[in-house]
CSV table of C-alpha atoms and ligand atoms in Angstrom, one decimal:
chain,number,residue,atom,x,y,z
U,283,UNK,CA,-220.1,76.8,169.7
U,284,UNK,CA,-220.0,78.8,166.9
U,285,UNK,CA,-221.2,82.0,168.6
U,286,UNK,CA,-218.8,81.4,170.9
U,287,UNK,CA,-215.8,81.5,168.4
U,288,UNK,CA,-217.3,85.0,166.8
U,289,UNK,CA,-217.1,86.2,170.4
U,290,UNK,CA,-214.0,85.2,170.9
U,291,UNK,CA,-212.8,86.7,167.3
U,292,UNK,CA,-213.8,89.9,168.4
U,293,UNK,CA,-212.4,90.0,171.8
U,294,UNK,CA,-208.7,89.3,170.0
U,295,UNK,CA,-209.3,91.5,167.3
U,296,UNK,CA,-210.2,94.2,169.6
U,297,UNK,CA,-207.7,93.8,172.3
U,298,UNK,CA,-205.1,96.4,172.5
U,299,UNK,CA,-201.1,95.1,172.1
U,300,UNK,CA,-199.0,98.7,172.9
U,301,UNK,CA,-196.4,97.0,175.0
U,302,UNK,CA,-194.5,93.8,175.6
U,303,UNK,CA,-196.6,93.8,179.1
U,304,UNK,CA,-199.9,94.1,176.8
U,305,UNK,CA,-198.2,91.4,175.0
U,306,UNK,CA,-197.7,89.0,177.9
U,307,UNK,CA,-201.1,89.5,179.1
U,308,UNK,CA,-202.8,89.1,175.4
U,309,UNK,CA,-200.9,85.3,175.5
U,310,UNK,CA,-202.0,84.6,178.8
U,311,UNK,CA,-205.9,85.3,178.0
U,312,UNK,CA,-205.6,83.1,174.6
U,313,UNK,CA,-202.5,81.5,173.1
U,314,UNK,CA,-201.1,79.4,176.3
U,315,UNK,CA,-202.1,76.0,177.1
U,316,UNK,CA,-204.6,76.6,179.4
U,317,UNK,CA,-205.7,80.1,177.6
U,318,UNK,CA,-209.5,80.8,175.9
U,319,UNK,CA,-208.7,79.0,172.5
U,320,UNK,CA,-207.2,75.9,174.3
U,321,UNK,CA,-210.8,75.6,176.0
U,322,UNK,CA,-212.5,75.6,172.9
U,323,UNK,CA,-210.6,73.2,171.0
U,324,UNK,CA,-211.1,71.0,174.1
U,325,UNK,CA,-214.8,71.4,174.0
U,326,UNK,CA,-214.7,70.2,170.3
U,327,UNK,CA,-215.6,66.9,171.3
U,328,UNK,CA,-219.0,67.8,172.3
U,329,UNK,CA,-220.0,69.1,169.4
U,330,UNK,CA,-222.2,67.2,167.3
U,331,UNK,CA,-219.7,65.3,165.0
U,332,UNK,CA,-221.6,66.5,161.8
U,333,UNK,CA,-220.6,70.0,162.2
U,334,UNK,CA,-217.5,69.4,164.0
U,335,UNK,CA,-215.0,69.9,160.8
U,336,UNK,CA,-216.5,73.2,160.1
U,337,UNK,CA,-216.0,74.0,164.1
U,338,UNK,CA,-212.7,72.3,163.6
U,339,UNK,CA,-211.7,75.0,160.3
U,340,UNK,CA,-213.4,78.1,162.5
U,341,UNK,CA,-210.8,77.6,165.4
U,342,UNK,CA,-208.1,77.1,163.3
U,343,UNK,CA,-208.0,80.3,161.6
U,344,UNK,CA,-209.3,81.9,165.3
U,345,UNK,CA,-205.9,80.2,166.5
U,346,UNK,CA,-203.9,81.5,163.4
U,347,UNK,CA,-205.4,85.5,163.8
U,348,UNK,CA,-204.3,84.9,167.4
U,349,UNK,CA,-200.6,83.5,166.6
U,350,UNK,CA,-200.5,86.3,164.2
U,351,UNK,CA,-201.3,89.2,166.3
U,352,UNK,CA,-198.2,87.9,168.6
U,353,UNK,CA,-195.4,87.2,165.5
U,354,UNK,CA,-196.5,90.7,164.7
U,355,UNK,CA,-196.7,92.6,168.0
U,356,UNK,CA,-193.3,90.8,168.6
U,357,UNK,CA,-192.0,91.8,165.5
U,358,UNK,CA,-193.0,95.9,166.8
U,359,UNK,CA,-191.4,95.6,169.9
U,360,UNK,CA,-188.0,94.2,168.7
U,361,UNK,CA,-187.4,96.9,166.4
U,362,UNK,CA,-188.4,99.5,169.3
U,363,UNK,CA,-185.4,98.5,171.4
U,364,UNK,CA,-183.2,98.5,168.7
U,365,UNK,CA,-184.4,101.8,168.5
U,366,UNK,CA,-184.6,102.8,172.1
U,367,UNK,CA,-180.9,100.8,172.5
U,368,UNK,CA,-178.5,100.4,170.8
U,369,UNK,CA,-176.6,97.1,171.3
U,370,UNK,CA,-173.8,98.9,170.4
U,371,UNK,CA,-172.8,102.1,172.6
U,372,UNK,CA,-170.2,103.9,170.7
U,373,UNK,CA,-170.0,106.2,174.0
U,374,UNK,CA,-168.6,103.7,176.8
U,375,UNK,CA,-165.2,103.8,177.9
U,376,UNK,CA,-162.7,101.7,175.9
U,377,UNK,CA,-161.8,98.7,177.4
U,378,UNK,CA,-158.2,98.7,179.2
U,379,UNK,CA,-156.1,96.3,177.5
U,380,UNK,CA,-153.9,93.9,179.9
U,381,UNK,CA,-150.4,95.5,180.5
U,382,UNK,CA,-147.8,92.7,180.6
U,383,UNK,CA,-144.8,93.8,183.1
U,384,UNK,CA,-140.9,92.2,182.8
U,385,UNK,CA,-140.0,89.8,185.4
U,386,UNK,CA,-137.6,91.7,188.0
U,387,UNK,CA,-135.0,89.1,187.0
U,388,UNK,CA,-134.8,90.0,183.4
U,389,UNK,CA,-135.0,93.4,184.4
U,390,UNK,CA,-131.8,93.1,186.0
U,391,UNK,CA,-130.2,90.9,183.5
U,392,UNK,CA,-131.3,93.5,181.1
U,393,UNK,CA,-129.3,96.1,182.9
U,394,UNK,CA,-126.1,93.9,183.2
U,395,UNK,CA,-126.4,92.6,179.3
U,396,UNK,CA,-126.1,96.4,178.3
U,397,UNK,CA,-123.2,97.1,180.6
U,398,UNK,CA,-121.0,94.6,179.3
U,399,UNK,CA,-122.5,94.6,175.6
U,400,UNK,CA,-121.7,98.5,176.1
U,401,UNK,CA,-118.2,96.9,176.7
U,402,UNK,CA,-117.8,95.2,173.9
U,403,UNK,CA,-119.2,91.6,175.0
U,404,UNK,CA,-120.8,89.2,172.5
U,405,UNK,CA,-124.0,87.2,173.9
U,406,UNK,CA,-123.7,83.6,173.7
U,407,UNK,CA,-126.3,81.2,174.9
U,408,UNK,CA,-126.5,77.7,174.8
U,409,UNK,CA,-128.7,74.5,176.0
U,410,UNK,CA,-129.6,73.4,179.7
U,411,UNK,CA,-129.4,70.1,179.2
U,412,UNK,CA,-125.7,69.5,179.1
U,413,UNK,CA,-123.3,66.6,178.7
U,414,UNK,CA,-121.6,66.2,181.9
U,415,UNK,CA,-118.2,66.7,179.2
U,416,UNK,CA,-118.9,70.1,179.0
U,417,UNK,CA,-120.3,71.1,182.2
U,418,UNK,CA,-117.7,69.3,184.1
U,419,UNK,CA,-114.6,67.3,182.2
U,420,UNK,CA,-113.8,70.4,179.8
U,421,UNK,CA,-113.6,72.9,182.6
U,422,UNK,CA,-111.5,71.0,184.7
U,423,UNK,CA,-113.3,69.3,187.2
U,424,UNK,CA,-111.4,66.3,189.0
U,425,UNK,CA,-113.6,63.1,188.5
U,426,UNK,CA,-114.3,63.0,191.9
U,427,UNK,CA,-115.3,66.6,192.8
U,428,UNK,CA,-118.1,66.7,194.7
U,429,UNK,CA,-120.2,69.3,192.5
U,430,UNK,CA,-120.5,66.8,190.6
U,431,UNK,CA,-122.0,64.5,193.1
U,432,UNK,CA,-126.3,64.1,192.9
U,433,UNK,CA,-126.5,66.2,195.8
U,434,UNK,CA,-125.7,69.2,193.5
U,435,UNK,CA,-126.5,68.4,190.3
U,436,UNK,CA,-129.4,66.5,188.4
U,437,UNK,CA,-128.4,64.1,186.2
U,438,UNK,CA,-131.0,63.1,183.7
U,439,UNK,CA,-129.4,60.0,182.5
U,440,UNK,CA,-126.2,57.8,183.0
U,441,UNK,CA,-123.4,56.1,181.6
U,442,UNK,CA,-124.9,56.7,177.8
U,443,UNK,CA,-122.4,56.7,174.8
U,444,UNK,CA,-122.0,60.4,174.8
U,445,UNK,CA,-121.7,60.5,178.6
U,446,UNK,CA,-123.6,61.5,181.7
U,447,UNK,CA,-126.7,63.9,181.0
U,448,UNK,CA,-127.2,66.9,183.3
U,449,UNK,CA,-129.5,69.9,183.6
U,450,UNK,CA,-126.3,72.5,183.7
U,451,UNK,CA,-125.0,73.5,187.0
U,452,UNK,CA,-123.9,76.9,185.8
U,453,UNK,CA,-123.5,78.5,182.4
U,454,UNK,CA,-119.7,77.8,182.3
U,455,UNK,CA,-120.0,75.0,179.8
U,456,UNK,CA,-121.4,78.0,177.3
U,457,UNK,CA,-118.0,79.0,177.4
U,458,UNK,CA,-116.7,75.6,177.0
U,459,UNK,CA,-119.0,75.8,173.6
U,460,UNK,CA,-118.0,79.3,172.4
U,461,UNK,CA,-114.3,78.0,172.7
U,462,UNK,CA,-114.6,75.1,170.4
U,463,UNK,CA,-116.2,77.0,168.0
U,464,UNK,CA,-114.7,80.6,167.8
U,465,UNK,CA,-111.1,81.5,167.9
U,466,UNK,CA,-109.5,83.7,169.9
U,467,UNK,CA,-109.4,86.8,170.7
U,468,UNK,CA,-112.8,85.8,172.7
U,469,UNK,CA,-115.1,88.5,174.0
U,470,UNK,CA,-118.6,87.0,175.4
U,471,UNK,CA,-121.2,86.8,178.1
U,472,UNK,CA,-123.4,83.9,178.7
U,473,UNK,CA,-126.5,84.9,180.4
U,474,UNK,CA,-129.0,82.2,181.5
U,475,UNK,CA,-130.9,79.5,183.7
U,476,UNK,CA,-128.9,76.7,185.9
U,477,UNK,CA,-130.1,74.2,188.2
U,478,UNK,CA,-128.5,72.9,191.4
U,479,UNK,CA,-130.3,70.2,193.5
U,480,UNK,CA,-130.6,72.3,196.8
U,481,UNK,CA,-132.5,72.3,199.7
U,482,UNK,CA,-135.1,74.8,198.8
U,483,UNK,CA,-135.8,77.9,200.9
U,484,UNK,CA,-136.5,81.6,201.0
U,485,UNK,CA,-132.7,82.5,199.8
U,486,UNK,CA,-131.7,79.3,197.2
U,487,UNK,CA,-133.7,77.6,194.9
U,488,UNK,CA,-133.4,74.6,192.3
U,489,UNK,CA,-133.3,76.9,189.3
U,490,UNK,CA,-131.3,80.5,189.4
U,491,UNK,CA,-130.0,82.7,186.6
U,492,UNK,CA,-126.6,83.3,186.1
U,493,UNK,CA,-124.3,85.8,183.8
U,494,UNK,CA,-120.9,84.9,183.3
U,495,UNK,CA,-118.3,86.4,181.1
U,496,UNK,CA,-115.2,85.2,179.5
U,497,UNK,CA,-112.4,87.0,177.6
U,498,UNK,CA,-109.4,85.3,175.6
U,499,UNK,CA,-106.5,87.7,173.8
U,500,UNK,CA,-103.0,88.0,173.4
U,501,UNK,CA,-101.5,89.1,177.3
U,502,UNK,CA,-104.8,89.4,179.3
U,503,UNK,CA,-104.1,89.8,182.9
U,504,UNK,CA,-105.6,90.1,186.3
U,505,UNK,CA,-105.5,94.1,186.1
U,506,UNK,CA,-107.9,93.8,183.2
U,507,UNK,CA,-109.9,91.5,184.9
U,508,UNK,CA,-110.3,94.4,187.6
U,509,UNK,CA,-110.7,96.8,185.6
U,510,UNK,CA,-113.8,95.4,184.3
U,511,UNK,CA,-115.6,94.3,187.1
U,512,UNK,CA,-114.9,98.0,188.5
U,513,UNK,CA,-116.5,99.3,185.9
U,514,UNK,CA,-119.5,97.0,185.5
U,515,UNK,CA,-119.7,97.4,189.6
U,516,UNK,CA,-119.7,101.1,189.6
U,517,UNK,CA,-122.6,101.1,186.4
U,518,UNK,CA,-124.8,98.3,188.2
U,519,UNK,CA,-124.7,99.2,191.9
U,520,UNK,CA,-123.4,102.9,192.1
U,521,UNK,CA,-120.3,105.3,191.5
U,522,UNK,CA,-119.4,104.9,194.8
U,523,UNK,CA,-119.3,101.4,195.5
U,524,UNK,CA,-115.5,100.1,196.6
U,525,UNK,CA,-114.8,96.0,195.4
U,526,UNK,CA,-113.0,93.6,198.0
U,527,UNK,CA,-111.3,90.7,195.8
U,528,UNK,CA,-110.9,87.6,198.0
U,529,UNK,CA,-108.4,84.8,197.0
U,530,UNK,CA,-110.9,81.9,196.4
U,531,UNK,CA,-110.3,78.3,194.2
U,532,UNK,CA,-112.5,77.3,191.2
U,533,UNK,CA,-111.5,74.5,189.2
U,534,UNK,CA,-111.5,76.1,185.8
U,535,UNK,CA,-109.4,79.8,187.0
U,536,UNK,CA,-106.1,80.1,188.7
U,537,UNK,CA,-105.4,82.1,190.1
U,538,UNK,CA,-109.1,82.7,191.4
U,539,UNK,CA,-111.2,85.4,193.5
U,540,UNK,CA,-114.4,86.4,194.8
U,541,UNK,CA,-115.5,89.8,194.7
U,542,UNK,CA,-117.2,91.5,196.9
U,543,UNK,CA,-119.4,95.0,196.8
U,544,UNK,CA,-119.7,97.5,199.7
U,545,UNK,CA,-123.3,96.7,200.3
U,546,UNK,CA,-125.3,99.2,198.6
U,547,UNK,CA,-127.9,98.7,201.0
U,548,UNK,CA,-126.7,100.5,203.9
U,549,UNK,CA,-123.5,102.0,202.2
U,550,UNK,CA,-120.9,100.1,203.7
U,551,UNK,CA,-122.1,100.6,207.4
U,552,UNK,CA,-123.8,97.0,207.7
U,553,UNK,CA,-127.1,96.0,208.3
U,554,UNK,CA,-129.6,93.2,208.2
U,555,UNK,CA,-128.8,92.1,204.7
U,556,UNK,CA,-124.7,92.5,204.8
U,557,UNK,CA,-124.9,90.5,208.6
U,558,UNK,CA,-123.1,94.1,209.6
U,559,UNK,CA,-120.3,92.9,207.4
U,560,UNK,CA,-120.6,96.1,205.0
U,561,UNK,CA,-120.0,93.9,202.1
U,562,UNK,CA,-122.1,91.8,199.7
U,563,UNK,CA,-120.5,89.1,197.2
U,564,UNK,CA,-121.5,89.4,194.1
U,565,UNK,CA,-119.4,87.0,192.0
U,566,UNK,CA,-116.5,84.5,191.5
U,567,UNK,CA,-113.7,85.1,188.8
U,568,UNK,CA,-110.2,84.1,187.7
U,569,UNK,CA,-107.8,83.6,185.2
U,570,UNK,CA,-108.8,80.7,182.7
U,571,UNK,CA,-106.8,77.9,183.8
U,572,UNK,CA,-104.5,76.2,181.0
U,573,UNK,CA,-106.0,73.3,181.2
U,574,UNK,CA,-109.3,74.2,180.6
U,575,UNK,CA,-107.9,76.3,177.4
U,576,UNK,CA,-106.4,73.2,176.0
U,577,UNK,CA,-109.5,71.4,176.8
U,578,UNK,CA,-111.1,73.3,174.1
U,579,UNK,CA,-108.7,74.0,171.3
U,580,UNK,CA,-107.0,77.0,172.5
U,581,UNK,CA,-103.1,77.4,173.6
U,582,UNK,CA,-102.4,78.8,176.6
U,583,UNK,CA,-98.9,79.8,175.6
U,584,UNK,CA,-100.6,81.8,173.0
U,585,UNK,CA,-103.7,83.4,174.6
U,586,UNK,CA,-104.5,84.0,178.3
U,587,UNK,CA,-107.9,85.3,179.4
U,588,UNK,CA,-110.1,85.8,182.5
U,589,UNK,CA,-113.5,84.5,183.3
U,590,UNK,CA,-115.5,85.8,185.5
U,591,UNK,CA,-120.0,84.3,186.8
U,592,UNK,CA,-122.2,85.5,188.8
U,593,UNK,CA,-125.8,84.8,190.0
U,594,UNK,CA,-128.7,87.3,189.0
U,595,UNK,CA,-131.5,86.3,191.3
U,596,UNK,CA,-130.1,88.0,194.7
U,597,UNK,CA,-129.3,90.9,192.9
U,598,UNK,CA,-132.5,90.9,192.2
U,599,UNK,CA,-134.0,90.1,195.7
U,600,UNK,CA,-131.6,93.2,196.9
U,601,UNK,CA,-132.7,95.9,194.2
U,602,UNK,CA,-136.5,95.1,194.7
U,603,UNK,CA,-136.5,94.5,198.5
U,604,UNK,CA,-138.3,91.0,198.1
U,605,UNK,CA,-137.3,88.4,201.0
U,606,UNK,CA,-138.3,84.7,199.1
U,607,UNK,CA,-136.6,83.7,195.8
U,608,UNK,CA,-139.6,81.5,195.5
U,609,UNK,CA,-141.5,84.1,194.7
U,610,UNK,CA,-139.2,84.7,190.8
U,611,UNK,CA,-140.6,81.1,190.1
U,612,UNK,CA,-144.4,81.0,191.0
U,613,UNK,CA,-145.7,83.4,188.2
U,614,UNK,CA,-148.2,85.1,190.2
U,615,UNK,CA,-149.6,87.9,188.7
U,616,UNK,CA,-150.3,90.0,191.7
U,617,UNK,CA,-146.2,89.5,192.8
U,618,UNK,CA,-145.3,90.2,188.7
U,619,UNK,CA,-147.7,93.0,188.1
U,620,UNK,CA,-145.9,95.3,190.8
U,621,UNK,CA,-142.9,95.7,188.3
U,622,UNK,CA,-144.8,97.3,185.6
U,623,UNK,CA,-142.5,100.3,184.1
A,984,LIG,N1,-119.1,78.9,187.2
A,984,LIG,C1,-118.9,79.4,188.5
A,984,LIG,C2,-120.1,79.0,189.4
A,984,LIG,O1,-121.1,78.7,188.9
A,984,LIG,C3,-118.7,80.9,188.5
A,984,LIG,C4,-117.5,81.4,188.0
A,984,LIG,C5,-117.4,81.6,186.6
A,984,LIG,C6,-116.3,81.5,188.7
A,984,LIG,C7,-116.2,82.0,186.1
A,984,LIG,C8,-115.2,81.9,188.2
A,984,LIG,C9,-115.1,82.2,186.9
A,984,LIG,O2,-120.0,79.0,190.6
């Protein structure tokens, strides 16, 4: 036995470790399980128990020179491919960072914010959860119209204290707000999110954006209405572009219009998108009606004003030739990452 363990002393302290695959096969021949000093220990018990401590002490320290030529051959190696490779390489290509894009609908609310901020407008915003009082009640609305009915609008709850609770049906009651709590002369546009419940397809959805404007003063008329729809028109969809203003009913204007734009798709000529009509609408407007001016704390023997709402979302269809509104809503990266500037 003992001879045996000198042999075996020699063999590991001759054997050559210059690489990790000189390494491998070093553990193989001694350290694992099944290796050379495994087989001694296991012959231990055959050895004549007199002399078996001393045997016992022998392979232990043979087992220890082995462990220790490994820690140390390990230890070699490891600093080699520090060496050889560095973890970190200082020439590789930076990554890219993530490039977030707008959404095409702010991008054209963006455009119309700064044509009619250019024009002197305030922003006012205000919550989407309404009280059916200002959505509806303030702004004229007969107790029985039928906007009003659940086929348009979600109501979130009923017949509480402070009245009926809606998600807004249109940014008007904004207006409503701004009234109560500025005086005239009133210059603003209210920009934002309104739901209608809608049968949903590729041109309407439950939720769209909307812009409307309202402006109160001392003898405001119809001509200045005009006047600034020209001018936002020409600025947002061309020099060119004529206006149409159609006669129309709204409960909160009198007199009231819709305007349309020579479509600026096909110039006027008609096509596909204008149903060969050569015109596009584009919004609804009016003269604020008395009532709605009293409504809020304003007299209408004093002031007169216009108000004027449009939606954002086919505009924004139109610009970026995109055929399903549905597609503003899903956040999908690979629609939303075409619009980068
Ligand atoms: N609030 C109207 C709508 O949502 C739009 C509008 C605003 C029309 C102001 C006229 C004047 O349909």
């Amino acid at each position: 036995m003992e001879t045996s363990i000198q042999q075996l002393q020699q063999e590991i302290d001759g054997y050559e470790i210059r690489n990790p695959k000189e390494l491998e096969a070093f553990k193989l021949e001694f350290t694992v399980r099944k290796g050379k000093i495994a087989g001694l220990f296991s012959q231990l018990k055959t050895v004549d128990p007199a002399d078996r401590p001393r045997m016992g002490q022998l392979l232990n320290s043979l087992k220890l020179s082995a462990e220790a030529r490994v820690a140390d051959a390990e230890a070699r190696f490891a600093e080699d491919t520090a060496g050889a490779a560095p973890a970190l390489d200082l020439s590789l290509p930076g990554r890219r960072s993530f490039l977030g894009s707008e959404h095409p609908v702010q991008k054209v609310l963006g455009d119309m914010k700064r044509i009619f901020t250019a024009m002197g407008f305030g922003i006012a915003t205000g919550p989407e959860l309404e009280l059916d009082e200002y959505n509806f009640d303030r702004l004229n609305f007969p107790p029985n119209h039928p906007a009003r009915d659940m086929q348009d609008t979600f109501f979130i709850t009923r017949g509480q204290p402070e009245g009926d609770v809606l998600l807004r049906t249109h940014t008007s009651p904004v207006q409503v707000r701004v009234m109560l709590d500025q005086k005239p002369p009133i210059r603003v546009i209210c920009p934002g999110k309104v739901y209608r419940n809608e049968a949903i397809s590729a041109r309407s959805y439950c939720v769209f954006h909307q812009l409307e404007g309202l402006y109160i003063d001392k003898n405001v008329s119809f001509a200045d209405l005009k006047a600034t729809i020209y001018s936002f028109a020409r600025q947002m969809f061309g020099s060119d572009v004529k206006l149409r203003f159609r006669p129309s009913f709204f409960p909160f204007t009198e007199p009231s219009a819709e305007v349309d734009v020579t479509c600026y798709l096909c110039g006027g000529k008609g096509c596909r998108v204008c149903k060969k009509s050569g015109w596009l609408e584009i919004m609804g407007c009016g003269m604020v009606h008395p009532n709605v001016m009293k409504h809020c704390g304003i007299d209408p023997e004093e002031w007169t004003g216009y108000a004027f709402g449009m939606g954002v979302d086919r505009t924004a269809l139109l610009r970026y030739k995109i055929d399903d509104i549905r597609l503003f809503f899903e956040n999908d990266v690979r629609m939303l990452s075409q619009f980068m500037a």
